[in-house]
Every structure is written in structure tokens, then in C-alpha cells.
Coordinates of C-alpha atoms in Angstrom, one line a residue:
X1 CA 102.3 134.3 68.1
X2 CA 106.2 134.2 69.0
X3 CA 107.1 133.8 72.7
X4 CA 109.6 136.1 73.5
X5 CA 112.9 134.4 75.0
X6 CA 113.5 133.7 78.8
X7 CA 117.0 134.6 79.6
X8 CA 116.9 132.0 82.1
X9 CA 115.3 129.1 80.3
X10 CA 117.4 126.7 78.3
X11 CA 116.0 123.7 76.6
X12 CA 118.1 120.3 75.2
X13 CA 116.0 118.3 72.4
X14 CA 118.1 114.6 73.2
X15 CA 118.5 113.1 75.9
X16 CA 121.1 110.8 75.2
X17 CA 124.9 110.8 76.4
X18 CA 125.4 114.5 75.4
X19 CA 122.0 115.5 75.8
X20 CA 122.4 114.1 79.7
X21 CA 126.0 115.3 80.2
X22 CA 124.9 118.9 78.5
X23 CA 121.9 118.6 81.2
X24 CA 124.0 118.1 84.3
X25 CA 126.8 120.3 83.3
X26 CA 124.3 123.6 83.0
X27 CA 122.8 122.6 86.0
X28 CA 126.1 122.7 87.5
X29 CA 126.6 126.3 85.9
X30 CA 123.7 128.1 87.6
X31 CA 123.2 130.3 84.4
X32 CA 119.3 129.0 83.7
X33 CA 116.5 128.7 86.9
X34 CA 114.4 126.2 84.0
X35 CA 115.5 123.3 82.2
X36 CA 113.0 121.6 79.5
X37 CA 114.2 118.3 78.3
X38 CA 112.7 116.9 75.3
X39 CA 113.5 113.6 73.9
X40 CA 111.2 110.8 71.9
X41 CA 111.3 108.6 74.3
X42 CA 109.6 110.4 77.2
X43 CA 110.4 108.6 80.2
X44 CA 114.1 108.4 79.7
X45 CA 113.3 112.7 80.1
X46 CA 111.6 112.6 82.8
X47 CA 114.1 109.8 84.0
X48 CA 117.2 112.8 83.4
X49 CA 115.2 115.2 85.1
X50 CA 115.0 113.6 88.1
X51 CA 118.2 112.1 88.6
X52 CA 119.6 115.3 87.8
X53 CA 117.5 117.6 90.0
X54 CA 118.1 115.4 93.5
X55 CA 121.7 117.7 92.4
X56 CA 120.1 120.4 93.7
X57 CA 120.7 121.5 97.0
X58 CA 124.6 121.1 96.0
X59 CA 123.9 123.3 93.4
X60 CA 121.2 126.3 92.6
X61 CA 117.5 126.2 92.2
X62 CA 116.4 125.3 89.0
X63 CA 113.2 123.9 87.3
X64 CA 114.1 121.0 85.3
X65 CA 110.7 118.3 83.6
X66 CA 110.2 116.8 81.0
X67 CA 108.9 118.7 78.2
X68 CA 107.4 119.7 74.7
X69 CA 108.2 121.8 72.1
X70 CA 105.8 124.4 73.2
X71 CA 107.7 124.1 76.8
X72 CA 111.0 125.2 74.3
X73 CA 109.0 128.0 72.6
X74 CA 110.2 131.0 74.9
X75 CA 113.8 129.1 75.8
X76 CA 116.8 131.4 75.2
X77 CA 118.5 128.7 73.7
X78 CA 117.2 125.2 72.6
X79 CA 120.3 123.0 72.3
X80 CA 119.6 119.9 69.6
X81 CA 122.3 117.1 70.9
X82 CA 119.6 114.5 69.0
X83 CA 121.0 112.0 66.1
X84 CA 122.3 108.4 65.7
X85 CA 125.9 108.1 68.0
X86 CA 128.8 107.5 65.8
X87 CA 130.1 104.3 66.1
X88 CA 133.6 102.8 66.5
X89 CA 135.7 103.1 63.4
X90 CA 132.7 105.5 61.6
X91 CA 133.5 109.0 61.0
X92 CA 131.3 112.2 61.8
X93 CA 130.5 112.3 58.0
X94 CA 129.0 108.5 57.5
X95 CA 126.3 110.0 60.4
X96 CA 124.6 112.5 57.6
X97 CA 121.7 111.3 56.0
X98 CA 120.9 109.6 59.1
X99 CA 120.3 112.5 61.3
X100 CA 119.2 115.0 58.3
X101 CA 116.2 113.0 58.4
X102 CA 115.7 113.0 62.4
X103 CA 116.4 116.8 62.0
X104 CA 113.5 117.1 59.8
X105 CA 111.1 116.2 62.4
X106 CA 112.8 118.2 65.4
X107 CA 113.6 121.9 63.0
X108 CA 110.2 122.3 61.9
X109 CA 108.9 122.2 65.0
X110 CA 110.5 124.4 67.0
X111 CA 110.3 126.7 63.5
X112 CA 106.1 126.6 63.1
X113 CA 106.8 128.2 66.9
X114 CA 108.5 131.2 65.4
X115 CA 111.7 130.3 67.9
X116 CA 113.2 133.7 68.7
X117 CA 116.1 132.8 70.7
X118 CA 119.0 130.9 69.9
X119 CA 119.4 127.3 68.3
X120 CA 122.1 125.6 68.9
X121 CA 123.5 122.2 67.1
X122 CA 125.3 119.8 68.6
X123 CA 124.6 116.7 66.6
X124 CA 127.3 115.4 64.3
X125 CA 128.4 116.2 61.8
X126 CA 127.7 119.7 63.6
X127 CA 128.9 121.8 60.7
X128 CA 126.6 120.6 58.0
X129 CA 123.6 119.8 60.4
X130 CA 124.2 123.2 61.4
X131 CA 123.7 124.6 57.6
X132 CA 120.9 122.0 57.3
X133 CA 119.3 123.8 60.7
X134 CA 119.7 126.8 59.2
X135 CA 117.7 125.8 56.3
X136 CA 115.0 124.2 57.8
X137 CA 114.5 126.5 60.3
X138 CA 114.6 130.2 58.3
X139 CA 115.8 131.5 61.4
X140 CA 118.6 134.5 60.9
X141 CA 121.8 133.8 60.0
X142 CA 123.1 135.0 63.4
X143 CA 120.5 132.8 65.3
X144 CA 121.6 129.7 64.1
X145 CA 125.2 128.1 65.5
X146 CA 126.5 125.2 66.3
X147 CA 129.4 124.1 68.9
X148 CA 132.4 123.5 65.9
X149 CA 135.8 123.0 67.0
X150 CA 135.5 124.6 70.4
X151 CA 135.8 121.1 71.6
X152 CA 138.5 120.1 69.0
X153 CA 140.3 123.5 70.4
X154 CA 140.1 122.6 74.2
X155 CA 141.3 119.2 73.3
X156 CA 144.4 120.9 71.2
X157 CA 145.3 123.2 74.0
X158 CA 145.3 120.4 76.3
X159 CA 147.6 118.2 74.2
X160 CA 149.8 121.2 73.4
X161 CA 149.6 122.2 77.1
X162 CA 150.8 118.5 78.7
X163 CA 153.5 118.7 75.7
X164 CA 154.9 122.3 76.9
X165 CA 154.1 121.5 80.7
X166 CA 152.2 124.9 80.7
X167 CA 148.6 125.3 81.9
X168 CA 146.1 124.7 79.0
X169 CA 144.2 128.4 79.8
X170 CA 147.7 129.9 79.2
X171 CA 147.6 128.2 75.9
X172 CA 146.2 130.2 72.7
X173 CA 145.6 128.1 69.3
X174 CA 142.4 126.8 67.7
X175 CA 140.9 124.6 65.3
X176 CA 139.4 125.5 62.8
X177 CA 137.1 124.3 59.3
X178 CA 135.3 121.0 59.8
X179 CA 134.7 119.4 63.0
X180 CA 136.1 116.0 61.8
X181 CA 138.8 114.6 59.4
X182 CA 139.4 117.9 57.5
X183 CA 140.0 119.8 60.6
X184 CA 143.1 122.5 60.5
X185 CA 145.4 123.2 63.2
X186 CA 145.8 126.9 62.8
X187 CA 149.3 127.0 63.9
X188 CA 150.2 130.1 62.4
X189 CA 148.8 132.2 65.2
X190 CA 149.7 129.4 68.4
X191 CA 151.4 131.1 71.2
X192 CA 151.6 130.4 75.1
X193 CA 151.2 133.9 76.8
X194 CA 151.9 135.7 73.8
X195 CA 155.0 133.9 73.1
X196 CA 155.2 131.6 69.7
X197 CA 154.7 128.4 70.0
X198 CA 157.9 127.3 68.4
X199 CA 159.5 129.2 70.6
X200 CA 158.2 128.3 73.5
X201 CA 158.7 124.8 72.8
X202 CA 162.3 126.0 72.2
X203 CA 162.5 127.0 75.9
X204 CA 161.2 123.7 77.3
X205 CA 163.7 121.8 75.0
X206 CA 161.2 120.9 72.3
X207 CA 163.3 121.4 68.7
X208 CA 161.7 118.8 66.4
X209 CA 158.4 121.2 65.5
X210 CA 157.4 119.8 62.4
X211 CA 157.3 116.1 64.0
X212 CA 155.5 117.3 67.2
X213 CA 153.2 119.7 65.4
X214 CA 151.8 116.9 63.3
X215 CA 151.5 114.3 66.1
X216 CA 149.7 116.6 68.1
X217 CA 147.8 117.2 65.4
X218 CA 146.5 114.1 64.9
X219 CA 146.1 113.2 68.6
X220 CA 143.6 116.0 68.2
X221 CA 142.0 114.5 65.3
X222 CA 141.9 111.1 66.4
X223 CA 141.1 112.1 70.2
X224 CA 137.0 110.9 69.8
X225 CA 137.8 107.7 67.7
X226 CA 139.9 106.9 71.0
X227 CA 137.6 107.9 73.0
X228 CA 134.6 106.0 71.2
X229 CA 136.8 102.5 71.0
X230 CA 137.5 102.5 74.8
X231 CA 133.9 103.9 76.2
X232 CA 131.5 103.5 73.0
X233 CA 130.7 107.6 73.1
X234 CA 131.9 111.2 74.1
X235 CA 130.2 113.1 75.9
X236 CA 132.1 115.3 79.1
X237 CA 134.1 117.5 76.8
X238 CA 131.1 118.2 74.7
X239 CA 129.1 119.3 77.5
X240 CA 131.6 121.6 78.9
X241 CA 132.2 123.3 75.7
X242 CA 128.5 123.9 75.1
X243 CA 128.0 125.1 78.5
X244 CA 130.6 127.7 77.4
X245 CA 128.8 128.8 74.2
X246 CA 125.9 129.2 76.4
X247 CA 128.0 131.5 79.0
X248 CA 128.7 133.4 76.0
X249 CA 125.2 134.0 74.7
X250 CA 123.5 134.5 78.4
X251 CA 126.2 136.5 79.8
X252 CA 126.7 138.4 76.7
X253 CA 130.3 138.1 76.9
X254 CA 131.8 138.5 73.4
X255 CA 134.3 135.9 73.7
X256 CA 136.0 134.8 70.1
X257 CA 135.1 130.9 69.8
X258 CA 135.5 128.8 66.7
X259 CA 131.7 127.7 66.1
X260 CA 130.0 126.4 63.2
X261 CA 128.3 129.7 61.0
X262 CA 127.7 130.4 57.6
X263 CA 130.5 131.8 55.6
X264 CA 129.8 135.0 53.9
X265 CA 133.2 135.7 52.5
X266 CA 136.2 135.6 55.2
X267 CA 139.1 134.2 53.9
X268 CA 137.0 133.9 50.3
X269 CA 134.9 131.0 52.1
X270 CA 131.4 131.7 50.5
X271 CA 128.4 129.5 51.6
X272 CA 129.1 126.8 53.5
X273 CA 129.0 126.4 57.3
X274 CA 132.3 125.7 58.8
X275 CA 134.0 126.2 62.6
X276 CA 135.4 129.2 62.5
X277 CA 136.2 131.8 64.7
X278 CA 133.1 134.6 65.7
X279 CA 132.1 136.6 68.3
X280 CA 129.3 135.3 70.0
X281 CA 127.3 137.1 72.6
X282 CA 123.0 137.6 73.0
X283 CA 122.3 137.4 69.8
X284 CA 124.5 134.8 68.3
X285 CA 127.2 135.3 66.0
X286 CA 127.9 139.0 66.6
X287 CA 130.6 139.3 63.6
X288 CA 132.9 137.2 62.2
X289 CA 136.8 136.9 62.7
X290 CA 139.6 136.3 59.7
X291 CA 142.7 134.9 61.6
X292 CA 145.6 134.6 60.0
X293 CA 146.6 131.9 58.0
X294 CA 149.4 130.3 56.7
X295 CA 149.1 129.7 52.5
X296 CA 149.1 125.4 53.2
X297 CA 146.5 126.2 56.2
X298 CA 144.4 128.2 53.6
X299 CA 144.5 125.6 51.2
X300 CA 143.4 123.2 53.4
X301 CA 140.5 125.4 54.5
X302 CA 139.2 125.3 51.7
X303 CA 139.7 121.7 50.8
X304 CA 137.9 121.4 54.2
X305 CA 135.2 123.8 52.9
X306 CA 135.1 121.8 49.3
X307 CA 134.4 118.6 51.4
X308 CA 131.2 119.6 52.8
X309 CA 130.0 121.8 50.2
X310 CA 130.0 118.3 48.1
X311 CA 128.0 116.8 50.9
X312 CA 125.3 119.5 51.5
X313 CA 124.8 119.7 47.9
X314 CA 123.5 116.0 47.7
X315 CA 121.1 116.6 50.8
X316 CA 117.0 116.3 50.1
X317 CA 115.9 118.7 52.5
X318 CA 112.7 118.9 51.3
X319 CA 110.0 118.1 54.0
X320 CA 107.6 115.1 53.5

């Protein structure tokens, strides 16, 4: 029988870098009083639990062990940060088949469960492991997200904000299709404070736009393959942008936030799951959101789109 969800319970299946980081960073946040952890190798859990929870008395009260599945039956959100780590000079997409099969031991079980929260995917590539979740699971639509470009979209309004010299929270742009090498930079709708970006770049004595829109660009692209050749992973970003996803959903805040969900038609986008911007609040997606688009951002959408529809179609994700 289905457990119903505990507002205040969160649960992270991988304990790894992001798993870890993810851990601390919503311990930090005080939104959940109990953490599960769940991870194959049991001791390096119970190992994060406890290095985590001497945090404590700096922080809030919380509950956080080593756990189960059954401890994740009744979580408001199970997080799944497991999978191989990409690896210098390998892209998000080369990670696939390897972590479709370690998905097909972690979906079913939190599916036999009946899960009625909400699952989120982290693992890379997020956008098709999110549509492979979403299969394996038979969860609803709206109940199954992943964290997208939110990252890729901090990590563009920070470039663009040390570029302008402005404060990154003033800064509104996003990324948007796949979290990876087809990623778009919707600059179409970039502005500081309501002003367009070309403009604003005007005022700070910035004329060269095409040149400085497509280095920043790429510094956005290329910011984990720099990250990953210095340090060997990513992880602090990532955890800060899924503790916001989760301040979405506990809060119920509504927020617009480019995560991965399946595509039911916006911009002509039809089944596929790609980063694009939603409403997210309690229940998950709450409704989709068409931005505009430029006609050389749209066709690159859908290129994106194109890319990963190739790859889902050649997934087995039939279970042993």
C-alpha cells in the first residue's frame, strides 16, 4: 500500500560527489527535519550521514541514516544523483548505456513502492535519464523531473553577470534543450533588470555582441569539462541548483526553472524530455512555459531535440 509523502522527508539514492554535496547543501537549507541516504555501498552512507550530521548544531535538527528504499517510500522527494562520473574529455552523452542499466536496478524499486512524491534525476545525461525514469517508473508525467539547465542557467548568468559587472540575481537569461553539447543560449529574451542585454552591454561599453555572445556561450558549455580537467568532478553548483528545485516543490513556490520534462507540444517539441522552462511547485511540473525564440534558436532546439530522440530510441529498457 502507497505511503503517503512526508513534506519534510527527502531522500538522495548516491552517495557520491553530488549525492554528498546535494546532502550537505539541504542540510544547510533547513527545508527537511529527515534525510535517508541510500547508496550500494552502505558504509560510505552511513559514513555521509555522520560527517554531515556533527553540522548540526550550526544548523537545524534533522534526522539523517543510512537507509533503504522502504526508508524512501513516504520521502517527498527521492533525488537519484547515482551513475558512472563523467570523465575528462567524455561528454554527458558517452555516460548512457552505462547508467540506463544502473537505473534499472534503482527505478523499479522505488516504483514496486508505489512512490507518491516526487522523483527527481540528477544523473547525467539528466535529460534522457529523466525520460528513461519516467519510463521505468509509470509515475505521472508531472511527478517525474529532472534538474536540466538550471545549473547551465546559473553558470550563464554568472558569466554574463562578471562580463556586465552587474550582480548575477539581476541577471535574467536561461538555457535551454539538452543539458550538454546541444545546449541553446536563449538570448532572445536576455535582459539585466528588464533592460536588453545588448543594450546593457552597450552602457557598460560592450559593442562586439556577436563575438561576446558566443564566447560566453561556450564558456557556459565548456564550464564542467573545465571543471572536471582541474578537480576530476562537479559537484557544488549541482547541489545548489537541486536544493532550489526542491525549495520549489516543498515551499510550493511556482518559480519558472528550466528542468528536464516531457514535451507535449511547446514550440512543436513532441516526445522527448528536454530542459525547458516549467512551473514547478508541490506537485511537480505545474505547466509548461513557451519563451520566445529566435528562428536560429528554434532550429537548434530542435536539432537539440533530434539528438536525443536518436539516442532514446536505441535504449533496451526492458527489465531483466
Amino acid at each position: 500500500m502507497a505511503k503517503a509523502a512526508n513534506n519534510r522527508k527527502v531522500a538522495i539514492v548516491g552517495c557520491g560527489f553530488v549525492g554528498s554535496a546535494t546532502a550537505f547543501a539541504l542540510m544547510q537549507s533547513e527545508l527537511f527535519t529527515e534525510m535517508a541516504l541510500i547508496d550500494v555501498d552502505r558504509d560510505r552512507a552511513e559514513g555521509e550521514a555522520l560527517d554531515i550530521a556533527h553540522g548540526m548544531p550550526f544548523a537545524g535538527p534533522m534526522n539523517i541514516y543510512a537507509g533503504d528504499y522502504d526508508d524512501a517510500a513516504d520521502a517527498a522527494i527521492i533525488i537519484v544523483t547515482a551513475g558512472a562520473n563523467q570523465q575528462p574529455g567524455e561528454t554527458r552523452l558517452d555516460l548512457v548505456h552505462k547508467n540506463v542499466r544502473i537505473f534499472k536496478s534503482i527505478i523499479p524499486e522505488i516504483a514496486r513502492r508505489d512512490y507518491q512524491g516526487i522523483l527527481l534525476v540528477v544523473s547525467n545525461p539528466v535529460d534522457i535519464l529523466t525520460h528513461v525514469a519516467l519510463k521505468l517508473s509509470g509515475m505521472p508525467e508531472n511527478r517525474v523531473i529532472g534538474s536540466g539547465t538550471v545549473l547551465d542557467t546559473a553558470r550563464f548568468k554568472y558569466i554574463l553577470g562578471e562580463h556586465l559587472g552587474v550582480d548575477p540575481r539581476n541577471v535574467h537569461a536561461r538555457i535551454i534543450g539538452e543539458h550538454g553539447d546541444s545546449e541553446i543560449a536563449a538570448w532572445s529574451t536576455a535582459n539585466v533588470s528588464g533592460i536588453p542585454v545588448n543594450d546593457f552591454c552597450e552602457l557598460r561599453g560592450h559593442f562586439d555582441h556577436d563575438e561576446s555572445m558566443q564566447r560566453i556561450a561556450e564558456d557556459v558549455k565548456n564550464s564542467a569539462y573545465e571543471i572536471i580537467a582541474k578537480k576530476k568532478a562537479t559537484y557544488y553548483g549541482i547541489a545548489m541548483s537541486v536544493k532550489r528545485i526542491c525549495e520549489a516543490i516543498v515551499r510550493d513556490e511556482k518559480p519558472i526553472l528550466p528542468v528536464s520534462n516531457f514535451q507535449h507540444g511547446v514550440h512543436d517539441l513532441h516526445d522527448v524530455v528536454l530542459s525547458m522552462p516549467a512551473v514547478v511547485g508541490k506537485d511537480g511540473i505545474e505547466y509548461q512555459v513557451p519563451c520566445p525564440l529566435s528562428d536560429d534558436e528554434l532550429a537548434r532546439l530542435h536539432a537539440s531535440a533530434k539528438t536525443l530522440q536518436g539516442i532514446i530510441g536505441g535504449l533496451d529498457l526492458n527489465l531483466d
